[in-house]
PDB file of C-alpha atoms in Angstrom:
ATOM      1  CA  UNK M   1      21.911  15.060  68.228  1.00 68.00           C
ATOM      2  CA  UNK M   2      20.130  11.872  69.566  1.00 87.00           C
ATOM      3  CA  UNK M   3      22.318   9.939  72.302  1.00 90.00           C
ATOM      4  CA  UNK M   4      22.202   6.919  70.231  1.00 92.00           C
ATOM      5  CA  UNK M   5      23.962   8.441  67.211  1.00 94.00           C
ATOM      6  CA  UNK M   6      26.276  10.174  69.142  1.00 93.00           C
ATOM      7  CA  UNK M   7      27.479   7.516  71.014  1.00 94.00           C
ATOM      8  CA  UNK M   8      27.889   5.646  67.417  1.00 93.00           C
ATOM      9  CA  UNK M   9      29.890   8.622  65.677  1.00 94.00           C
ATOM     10  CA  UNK M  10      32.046   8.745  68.790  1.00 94.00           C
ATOM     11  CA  UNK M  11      32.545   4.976  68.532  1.00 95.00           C
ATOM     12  CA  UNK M  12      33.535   5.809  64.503  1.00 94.00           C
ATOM     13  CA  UNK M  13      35.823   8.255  65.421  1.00 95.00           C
ATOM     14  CA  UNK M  14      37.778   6.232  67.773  1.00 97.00           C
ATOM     15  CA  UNK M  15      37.915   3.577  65.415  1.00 96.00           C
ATOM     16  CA  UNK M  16      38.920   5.773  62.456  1.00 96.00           C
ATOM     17  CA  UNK M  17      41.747   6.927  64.776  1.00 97.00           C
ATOM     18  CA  UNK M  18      42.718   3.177  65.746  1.00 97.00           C
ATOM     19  CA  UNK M  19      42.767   2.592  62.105  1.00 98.00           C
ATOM     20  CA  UNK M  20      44.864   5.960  61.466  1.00 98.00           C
ATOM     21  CA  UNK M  21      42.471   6.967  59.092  1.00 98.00           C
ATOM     22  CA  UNK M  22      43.727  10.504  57.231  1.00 98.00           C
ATOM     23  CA  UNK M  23      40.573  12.365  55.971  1.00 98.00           C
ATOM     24  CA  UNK M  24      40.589  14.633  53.069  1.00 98.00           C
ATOM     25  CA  UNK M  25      37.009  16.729  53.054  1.00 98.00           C
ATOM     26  CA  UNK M  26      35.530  19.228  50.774  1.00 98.00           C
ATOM     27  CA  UNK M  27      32.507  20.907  50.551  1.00 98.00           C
ATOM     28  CA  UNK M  28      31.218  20.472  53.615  1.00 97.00           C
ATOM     29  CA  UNK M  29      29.769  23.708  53.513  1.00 97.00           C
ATOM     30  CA  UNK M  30      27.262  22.862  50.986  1.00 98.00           C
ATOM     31  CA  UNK M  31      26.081  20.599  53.735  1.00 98.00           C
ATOM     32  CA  UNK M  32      22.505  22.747  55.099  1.00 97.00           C
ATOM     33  CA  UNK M  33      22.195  23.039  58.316  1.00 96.00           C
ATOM     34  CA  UNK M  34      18.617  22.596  57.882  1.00 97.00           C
ATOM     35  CA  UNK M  35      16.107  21.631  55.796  1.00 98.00           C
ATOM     36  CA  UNK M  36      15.906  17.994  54.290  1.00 98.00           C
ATOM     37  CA  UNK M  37      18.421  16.831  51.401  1.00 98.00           C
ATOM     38  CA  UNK M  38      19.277  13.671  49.789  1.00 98.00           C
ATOM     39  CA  UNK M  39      22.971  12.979  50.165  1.00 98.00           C
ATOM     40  CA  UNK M  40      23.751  10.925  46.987  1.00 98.00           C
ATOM     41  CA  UNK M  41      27.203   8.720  47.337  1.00 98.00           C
ATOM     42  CA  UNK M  42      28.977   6.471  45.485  1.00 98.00           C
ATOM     43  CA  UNK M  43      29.345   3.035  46.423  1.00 98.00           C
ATOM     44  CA  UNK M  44      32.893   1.476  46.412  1.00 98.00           C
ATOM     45  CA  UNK M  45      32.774  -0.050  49.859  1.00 97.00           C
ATOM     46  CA  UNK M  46      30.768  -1.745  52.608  1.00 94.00           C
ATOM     47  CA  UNK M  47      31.968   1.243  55.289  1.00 95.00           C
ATOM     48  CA  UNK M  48      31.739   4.498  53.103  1.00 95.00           C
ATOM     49  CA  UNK M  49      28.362   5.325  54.735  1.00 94.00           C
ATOM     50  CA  UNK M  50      29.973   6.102  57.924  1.00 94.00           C
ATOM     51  CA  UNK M  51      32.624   8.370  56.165  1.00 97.00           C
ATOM     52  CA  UNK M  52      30.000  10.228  54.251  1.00 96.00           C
ATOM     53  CA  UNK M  53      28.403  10.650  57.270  1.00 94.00           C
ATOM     54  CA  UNK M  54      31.270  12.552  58.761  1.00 92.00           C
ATOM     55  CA  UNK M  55      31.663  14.971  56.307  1.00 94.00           C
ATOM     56  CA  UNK M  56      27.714  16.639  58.294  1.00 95.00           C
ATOM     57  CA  UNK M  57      29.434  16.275  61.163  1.00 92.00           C
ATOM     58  CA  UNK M  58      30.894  20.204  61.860  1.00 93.00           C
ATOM     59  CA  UNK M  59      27.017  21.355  61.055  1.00 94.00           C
ATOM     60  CA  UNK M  60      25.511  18.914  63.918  1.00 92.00           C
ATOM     61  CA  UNK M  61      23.666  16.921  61.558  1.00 94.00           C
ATOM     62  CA  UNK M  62      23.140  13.107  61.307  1.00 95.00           C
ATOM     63  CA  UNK M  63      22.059  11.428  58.055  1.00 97.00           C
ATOM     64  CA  UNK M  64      19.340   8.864  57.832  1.00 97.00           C
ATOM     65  CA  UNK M  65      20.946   5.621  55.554  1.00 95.00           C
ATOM     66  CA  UNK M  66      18.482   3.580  53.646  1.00 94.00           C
ATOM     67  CA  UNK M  67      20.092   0.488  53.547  1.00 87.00           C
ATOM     68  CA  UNK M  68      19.222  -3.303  53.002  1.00 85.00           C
ATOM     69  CA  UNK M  69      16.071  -4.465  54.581  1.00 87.00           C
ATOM     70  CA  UNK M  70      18.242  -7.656  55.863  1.00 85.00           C
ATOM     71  CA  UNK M  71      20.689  -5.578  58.290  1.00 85.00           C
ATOM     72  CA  UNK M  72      17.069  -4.384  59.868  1.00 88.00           C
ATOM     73  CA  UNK M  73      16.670  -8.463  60.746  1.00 87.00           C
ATOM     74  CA  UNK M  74      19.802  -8.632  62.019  1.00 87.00           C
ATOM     75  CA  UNK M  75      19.591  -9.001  66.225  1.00 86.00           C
ATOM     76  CA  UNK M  76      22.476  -6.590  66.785  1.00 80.00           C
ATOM     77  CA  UNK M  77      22.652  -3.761  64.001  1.00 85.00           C
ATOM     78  CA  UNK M  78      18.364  -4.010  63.847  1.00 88.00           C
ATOM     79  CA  UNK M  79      17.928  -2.123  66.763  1.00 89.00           C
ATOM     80  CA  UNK M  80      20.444   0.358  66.537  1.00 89.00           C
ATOM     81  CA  UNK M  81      20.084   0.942  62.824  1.00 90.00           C
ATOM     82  CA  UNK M  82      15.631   1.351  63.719  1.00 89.00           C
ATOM     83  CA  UNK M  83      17.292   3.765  66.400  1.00 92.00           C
ATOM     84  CA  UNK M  84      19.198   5.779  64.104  1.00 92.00           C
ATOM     85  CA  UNK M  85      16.542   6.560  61.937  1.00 92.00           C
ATOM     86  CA  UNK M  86      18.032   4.726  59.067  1.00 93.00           C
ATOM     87  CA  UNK M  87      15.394   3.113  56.640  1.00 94.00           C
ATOM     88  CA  UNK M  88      15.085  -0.229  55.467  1.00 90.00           C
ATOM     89  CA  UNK M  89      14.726  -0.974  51.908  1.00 89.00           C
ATOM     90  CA  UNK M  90      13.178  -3.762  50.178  1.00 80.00           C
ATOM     91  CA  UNK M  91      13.774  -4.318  46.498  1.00 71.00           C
ATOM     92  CA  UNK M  92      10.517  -6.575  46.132  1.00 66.00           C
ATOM     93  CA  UNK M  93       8.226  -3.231  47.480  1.00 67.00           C
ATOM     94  CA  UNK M  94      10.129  -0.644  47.220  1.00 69.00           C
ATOM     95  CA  UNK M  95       7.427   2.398  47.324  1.00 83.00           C
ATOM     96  CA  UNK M  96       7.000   1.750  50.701  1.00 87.00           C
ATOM     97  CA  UNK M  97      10.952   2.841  51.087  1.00 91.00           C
ATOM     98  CA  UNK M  98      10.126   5.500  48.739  1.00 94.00           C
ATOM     99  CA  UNK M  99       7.517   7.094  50.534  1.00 95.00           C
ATOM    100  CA  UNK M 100       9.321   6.869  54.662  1.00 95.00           C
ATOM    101  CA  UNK M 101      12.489   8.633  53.170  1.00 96.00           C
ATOM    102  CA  UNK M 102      10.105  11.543  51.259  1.00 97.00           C
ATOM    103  CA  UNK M 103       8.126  11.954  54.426  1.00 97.00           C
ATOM    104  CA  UNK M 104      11.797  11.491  56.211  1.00 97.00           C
ATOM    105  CA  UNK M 105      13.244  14.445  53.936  1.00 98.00           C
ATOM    106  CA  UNK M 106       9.999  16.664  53.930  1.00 98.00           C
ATOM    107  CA  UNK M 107      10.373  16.512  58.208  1.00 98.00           C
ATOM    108  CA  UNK M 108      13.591  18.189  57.606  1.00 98.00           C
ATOM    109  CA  UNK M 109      16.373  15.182  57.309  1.00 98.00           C
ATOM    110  CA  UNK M 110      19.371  14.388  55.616  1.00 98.00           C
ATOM    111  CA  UNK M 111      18.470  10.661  53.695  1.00 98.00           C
ATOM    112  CA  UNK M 112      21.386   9.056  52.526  1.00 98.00           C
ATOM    113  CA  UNK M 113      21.632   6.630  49.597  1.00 97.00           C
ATOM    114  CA  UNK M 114      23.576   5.066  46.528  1.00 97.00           C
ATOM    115  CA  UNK M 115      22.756   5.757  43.349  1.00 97.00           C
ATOM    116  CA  UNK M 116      24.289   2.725  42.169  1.00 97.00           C
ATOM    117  CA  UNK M 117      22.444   0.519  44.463  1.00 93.00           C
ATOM    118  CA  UNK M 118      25.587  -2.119  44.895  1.00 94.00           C
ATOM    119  CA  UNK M 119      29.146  -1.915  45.274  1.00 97.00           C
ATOM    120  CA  UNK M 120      30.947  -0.792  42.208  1.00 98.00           C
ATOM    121  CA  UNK M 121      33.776  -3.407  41.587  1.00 98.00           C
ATOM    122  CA  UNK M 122      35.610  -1.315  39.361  1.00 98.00           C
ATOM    123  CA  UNK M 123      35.703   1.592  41.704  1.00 98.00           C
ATOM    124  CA  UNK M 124      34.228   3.748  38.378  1.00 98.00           C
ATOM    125  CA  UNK M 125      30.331   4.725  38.612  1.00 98.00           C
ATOM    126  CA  UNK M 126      27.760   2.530  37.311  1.00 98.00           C
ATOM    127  CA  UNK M 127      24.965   3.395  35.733  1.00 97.00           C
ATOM    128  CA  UNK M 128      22.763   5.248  38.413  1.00 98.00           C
ATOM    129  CA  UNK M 129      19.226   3.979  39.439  1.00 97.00           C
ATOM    130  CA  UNK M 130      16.425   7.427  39.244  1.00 97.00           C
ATOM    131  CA  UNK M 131      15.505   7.125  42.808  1.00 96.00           C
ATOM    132  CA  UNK M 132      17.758  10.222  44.771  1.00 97.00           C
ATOM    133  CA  UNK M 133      16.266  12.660  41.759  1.00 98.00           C
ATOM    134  CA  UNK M 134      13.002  10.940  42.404  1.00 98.00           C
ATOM    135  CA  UNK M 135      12.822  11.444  46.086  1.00 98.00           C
ATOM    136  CA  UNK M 136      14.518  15.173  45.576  1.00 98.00           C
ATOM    137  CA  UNK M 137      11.916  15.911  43.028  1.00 98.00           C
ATOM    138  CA  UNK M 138       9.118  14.817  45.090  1.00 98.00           C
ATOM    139  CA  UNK M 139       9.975  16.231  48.467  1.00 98.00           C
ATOM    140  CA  UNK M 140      11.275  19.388  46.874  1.00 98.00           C
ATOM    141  CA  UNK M 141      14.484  18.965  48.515  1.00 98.00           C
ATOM    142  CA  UNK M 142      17.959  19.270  47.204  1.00 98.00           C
ATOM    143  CA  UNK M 143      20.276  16.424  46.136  1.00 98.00           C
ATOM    144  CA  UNK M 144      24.158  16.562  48.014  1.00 98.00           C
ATOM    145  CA  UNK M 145      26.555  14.983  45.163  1.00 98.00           C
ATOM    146  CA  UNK M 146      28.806  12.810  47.326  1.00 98.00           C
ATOM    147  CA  UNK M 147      32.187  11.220  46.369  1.00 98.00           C
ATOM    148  CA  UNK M 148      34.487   8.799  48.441  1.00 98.00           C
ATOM    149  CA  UNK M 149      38.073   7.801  47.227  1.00 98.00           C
ATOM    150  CA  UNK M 150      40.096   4.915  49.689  1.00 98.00           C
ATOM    151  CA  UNK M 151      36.772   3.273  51.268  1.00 98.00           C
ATOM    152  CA  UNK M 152      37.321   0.580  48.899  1.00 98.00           C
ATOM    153  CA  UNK M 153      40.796  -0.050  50.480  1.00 98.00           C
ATOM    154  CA  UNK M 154      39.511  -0.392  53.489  1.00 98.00           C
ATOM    155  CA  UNK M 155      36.422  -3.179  53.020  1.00 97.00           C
ATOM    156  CA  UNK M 156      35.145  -3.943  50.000  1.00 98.00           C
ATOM    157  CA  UNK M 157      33.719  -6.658  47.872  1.00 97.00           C
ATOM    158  CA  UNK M 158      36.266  -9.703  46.849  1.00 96.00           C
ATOM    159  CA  UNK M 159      39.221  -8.347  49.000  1.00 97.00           C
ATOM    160  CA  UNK M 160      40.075  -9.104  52.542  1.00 96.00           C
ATOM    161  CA  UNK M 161      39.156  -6.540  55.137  1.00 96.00           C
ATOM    162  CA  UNK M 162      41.842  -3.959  55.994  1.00 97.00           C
ATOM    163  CA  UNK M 163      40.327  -2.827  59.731  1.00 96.00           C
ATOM    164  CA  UNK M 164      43.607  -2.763  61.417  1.00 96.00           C
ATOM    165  CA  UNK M 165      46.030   0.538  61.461  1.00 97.00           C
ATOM    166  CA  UNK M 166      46.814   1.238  57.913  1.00 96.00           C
ATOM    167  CA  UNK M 167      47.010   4.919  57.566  1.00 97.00           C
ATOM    168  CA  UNK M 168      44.748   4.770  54.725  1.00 98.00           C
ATOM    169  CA  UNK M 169      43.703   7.954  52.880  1.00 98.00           C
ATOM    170  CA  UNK M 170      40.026   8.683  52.960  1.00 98.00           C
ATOM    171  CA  UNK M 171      38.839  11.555  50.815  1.00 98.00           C
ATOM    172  CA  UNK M 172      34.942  12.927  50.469  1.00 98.00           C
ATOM    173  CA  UNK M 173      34.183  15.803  47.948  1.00 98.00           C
ATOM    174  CA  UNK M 174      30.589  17.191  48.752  1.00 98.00           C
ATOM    175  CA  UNK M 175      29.484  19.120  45.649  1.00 98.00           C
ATOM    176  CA  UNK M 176      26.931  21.981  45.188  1.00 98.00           C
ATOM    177  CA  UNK M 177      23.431  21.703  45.671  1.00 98.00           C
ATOM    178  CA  UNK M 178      21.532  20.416  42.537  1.00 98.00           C
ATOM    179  CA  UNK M 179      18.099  21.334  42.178  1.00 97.00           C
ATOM    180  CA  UNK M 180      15.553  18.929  40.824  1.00 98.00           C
ATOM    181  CA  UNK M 181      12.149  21.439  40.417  1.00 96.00           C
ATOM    182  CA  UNK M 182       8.918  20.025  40.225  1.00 95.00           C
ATOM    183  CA  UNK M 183       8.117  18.657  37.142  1.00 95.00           C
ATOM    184  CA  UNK M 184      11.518  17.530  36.346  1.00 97.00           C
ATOM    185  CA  UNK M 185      12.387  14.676  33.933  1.00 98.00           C
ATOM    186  CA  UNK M 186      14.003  12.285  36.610  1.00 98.00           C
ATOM    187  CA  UNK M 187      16.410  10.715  34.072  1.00 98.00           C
ATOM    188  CA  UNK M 188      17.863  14.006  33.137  1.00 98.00           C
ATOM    189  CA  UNK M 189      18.295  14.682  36.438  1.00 98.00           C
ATOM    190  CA  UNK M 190      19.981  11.365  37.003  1.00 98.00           C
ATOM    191  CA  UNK M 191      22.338  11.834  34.204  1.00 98.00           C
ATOM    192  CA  UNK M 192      23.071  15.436  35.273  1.00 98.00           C
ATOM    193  CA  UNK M 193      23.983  13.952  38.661  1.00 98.00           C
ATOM    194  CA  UNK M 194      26.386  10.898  37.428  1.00 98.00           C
ATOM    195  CA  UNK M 195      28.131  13.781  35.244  1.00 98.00           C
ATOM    196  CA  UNK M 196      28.666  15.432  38.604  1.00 98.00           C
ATOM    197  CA  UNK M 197      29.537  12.841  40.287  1.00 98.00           C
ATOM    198  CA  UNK M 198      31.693  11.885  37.553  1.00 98.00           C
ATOM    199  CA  UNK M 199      33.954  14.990  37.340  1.00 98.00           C
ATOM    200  CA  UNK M 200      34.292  14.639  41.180  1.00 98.00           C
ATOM    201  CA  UNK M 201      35.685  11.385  41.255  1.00 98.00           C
ATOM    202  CA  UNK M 202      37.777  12.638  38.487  1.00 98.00           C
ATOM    203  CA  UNK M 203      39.239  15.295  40.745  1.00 98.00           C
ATOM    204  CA  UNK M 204      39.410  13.294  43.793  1.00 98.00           C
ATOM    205  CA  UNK M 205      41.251  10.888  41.886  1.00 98.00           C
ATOM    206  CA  UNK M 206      43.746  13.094  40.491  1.00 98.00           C
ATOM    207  CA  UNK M 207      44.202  14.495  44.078  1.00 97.00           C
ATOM    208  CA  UNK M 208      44.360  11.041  46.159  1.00 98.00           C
ATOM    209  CA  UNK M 209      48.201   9.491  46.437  1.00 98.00           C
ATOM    210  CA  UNK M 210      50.401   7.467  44.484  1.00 98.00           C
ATOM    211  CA  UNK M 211      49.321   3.456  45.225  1.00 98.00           C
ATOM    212  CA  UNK M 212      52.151   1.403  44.472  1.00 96.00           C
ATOM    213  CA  UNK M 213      52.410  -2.771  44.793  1.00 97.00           C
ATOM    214  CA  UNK M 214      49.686  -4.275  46.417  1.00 97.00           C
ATOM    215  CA  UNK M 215      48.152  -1.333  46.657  1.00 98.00           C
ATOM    216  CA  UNK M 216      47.376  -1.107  42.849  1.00 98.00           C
ATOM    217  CA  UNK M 217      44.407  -3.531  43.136  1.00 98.00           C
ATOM    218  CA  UNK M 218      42.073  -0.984  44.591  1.00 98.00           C
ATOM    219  CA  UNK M 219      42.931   1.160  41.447  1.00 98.00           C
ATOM    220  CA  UNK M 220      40.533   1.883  38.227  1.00 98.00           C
ATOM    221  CA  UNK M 221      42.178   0.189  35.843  1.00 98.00           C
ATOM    222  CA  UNK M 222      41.911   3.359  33.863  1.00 98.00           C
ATOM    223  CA  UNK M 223      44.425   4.415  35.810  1.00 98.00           C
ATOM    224  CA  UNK M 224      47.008   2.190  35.630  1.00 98.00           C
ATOM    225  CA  UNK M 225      45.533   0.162  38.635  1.00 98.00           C
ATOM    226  CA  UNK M 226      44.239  -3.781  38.974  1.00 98.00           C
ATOM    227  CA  UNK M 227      40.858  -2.967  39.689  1.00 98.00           C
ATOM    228  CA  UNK M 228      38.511  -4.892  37.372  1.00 98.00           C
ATOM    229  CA  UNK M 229      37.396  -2.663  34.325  1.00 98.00           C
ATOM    230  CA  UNK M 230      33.458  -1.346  34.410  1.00 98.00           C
ATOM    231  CA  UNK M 231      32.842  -4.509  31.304  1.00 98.00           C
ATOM    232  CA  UNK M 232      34.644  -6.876  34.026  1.00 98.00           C
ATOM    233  CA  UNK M 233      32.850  -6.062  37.345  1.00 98.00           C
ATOM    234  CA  UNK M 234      29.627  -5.894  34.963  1.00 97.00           C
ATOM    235  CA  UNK M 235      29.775  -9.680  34.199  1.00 97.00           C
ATOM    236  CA  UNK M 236      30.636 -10.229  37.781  1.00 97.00           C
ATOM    237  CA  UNK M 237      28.124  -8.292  39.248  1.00 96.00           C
ATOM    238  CA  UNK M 238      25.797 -10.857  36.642  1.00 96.00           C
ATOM    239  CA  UNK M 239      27.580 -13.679  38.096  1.00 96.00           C
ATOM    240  CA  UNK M 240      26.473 -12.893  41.320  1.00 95.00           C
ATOM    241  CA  UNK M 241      23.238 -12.420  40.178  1.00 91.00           C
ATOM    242  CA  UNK M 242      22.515 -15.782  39.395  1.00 94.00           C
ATOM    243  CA  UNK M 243      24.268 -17.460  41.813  1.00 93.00           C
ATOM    244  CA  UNK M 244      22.331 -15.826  44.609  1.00 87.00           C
ATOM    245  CA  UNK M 245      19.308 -16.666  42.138  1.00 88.00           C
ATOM    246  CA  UNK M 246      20.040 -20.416  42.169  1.00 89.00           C
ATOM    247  CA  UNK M 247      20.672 -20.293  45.864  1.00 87.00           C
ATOM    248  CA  UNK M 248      17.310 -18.438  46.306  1.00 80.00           C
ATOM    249  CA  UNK M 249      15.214 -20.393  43.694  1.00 80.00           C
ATOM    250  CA  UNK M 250      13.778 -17.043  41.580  1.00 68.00           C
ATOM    251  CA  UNK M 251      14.791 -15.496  38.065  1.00 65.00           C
ATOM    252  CA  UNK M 252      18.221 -13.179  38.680  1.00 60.00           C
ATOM    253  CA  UNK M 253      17.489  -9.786  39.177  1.00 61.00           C
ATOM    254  CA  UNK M 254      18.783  -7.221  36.436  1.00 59.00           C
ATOM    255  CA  UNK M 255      21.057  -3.810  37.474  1.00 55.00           C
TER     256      UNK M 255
END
């Protein structure tokens, strides 16, 4: 493991244990211990990278994130994110992304990404972008269904971050390989994946404790929780969408 990342995921793990973080994990044997794989994840909060990241940790493997070109720019987390091996992405030309994390997963590496593309406000899956099948298909790789439960109650989009000790239950389900052969219809793929994905976050909800008070706002609202319902977070995620459009001067951007 490079000293860089290991210094980082020692740095995670003493902050997970400041935070009194209890971690649920399954599946971490489908994890390869070599060989490239793309690690799909769902996307309810701004930290669950770093706790899909520990679920490699027992096979001494490190994931490669592709993540916003922006946090690249940034003077701090640039350097170390370039150092990591993490790949920027840039919606407005994205095949150069495309192509680093197929040449990034045919060298042998974990890649890491969301499906979704943003943070789900509902805590439910959206509708998944073809790209992990893609980049499966093409490097002839498998894809590593990945699902989070409590990173949403930690940092997440409209609520206050929770970074102090709050004993907060973190649970990661990593599901069987899925194949995606050559040839492969990408958007079959991608609905085959969201229906395992789906049936995961089923179980890990069904699993994950009680949430009572407060609490209840980081709850699906199919389940009795606050959380905005998928139609809900849809017209917010829109709202967003144009406001960062206005701010930027270009036509809103659609997903």
């Amino acid at each position: 493991m490079e000293p860089l990342y290991e210094w980082v995921i020692a740095s995670a793990r003493t902050m997970f244990a400041l935070q009194g973080l209890k971690f649920s994990m399954w599946g971490r044997e489908y994890v390869p211990r070599e060989g490239g794989a793309v690690m799909a994840i769902n996307h309810t909060g701004y930290l669950d990278f770093t706790y899909a990241g520990y679920a490699t940790l027992p096979t001494r493997r490190v994931v490669r994130f592709m993540a916003k070109e922006s946090v690249f720019r940034n003077p701090v987390a640039g350097p170390m994110m370039r150092g990591m091996g993490h790949i920027p992405v840039d919606r407005s030309q994205g095949a150069g992304s495309f192509r680093e994390a197929v040449q990034a997963l045919r060298a042998g590496e974990i890649v890491g990404v969301y499906p979704e593309a943003t943070i789900s406000r509902s805590f439910e899956l959206k509708e998944f972008k073809t790209g992990a099948a893609r980049m499966a298909r093409d490097a002839g790789v498998p894809i590593l269904p990945t699902v989070i439960v409590g990173a949403q109650r930690v940092w997440t989009k409209d609520r206050p971050r929770r970074l102090g000790r709050t004993n907060t239950p973190i649970y990661v389900e990593v599901n069987p390989p899925m194949q995606v052969p050559e040839g492969a219809d990408v958007r079959v793929a991608t609905d085959r994946l969201r229906a395992v994905m789906a049936e995961s976050l089923d179980r890990m909800w069904a699993k994950y404790p009680t949430m009572h008070g407060a609490d209840l706002v980081y709850l699906p609202a199919r389940l009795g929780g606050l959380a905005p319902t998928p139609e809900q977070a849809a017209r917010m995620d829109k709202a967003e969408r144009q406001r960062r459009a206005r701010k930027r001067g270009t036509p809103a951007e659609h997903g």
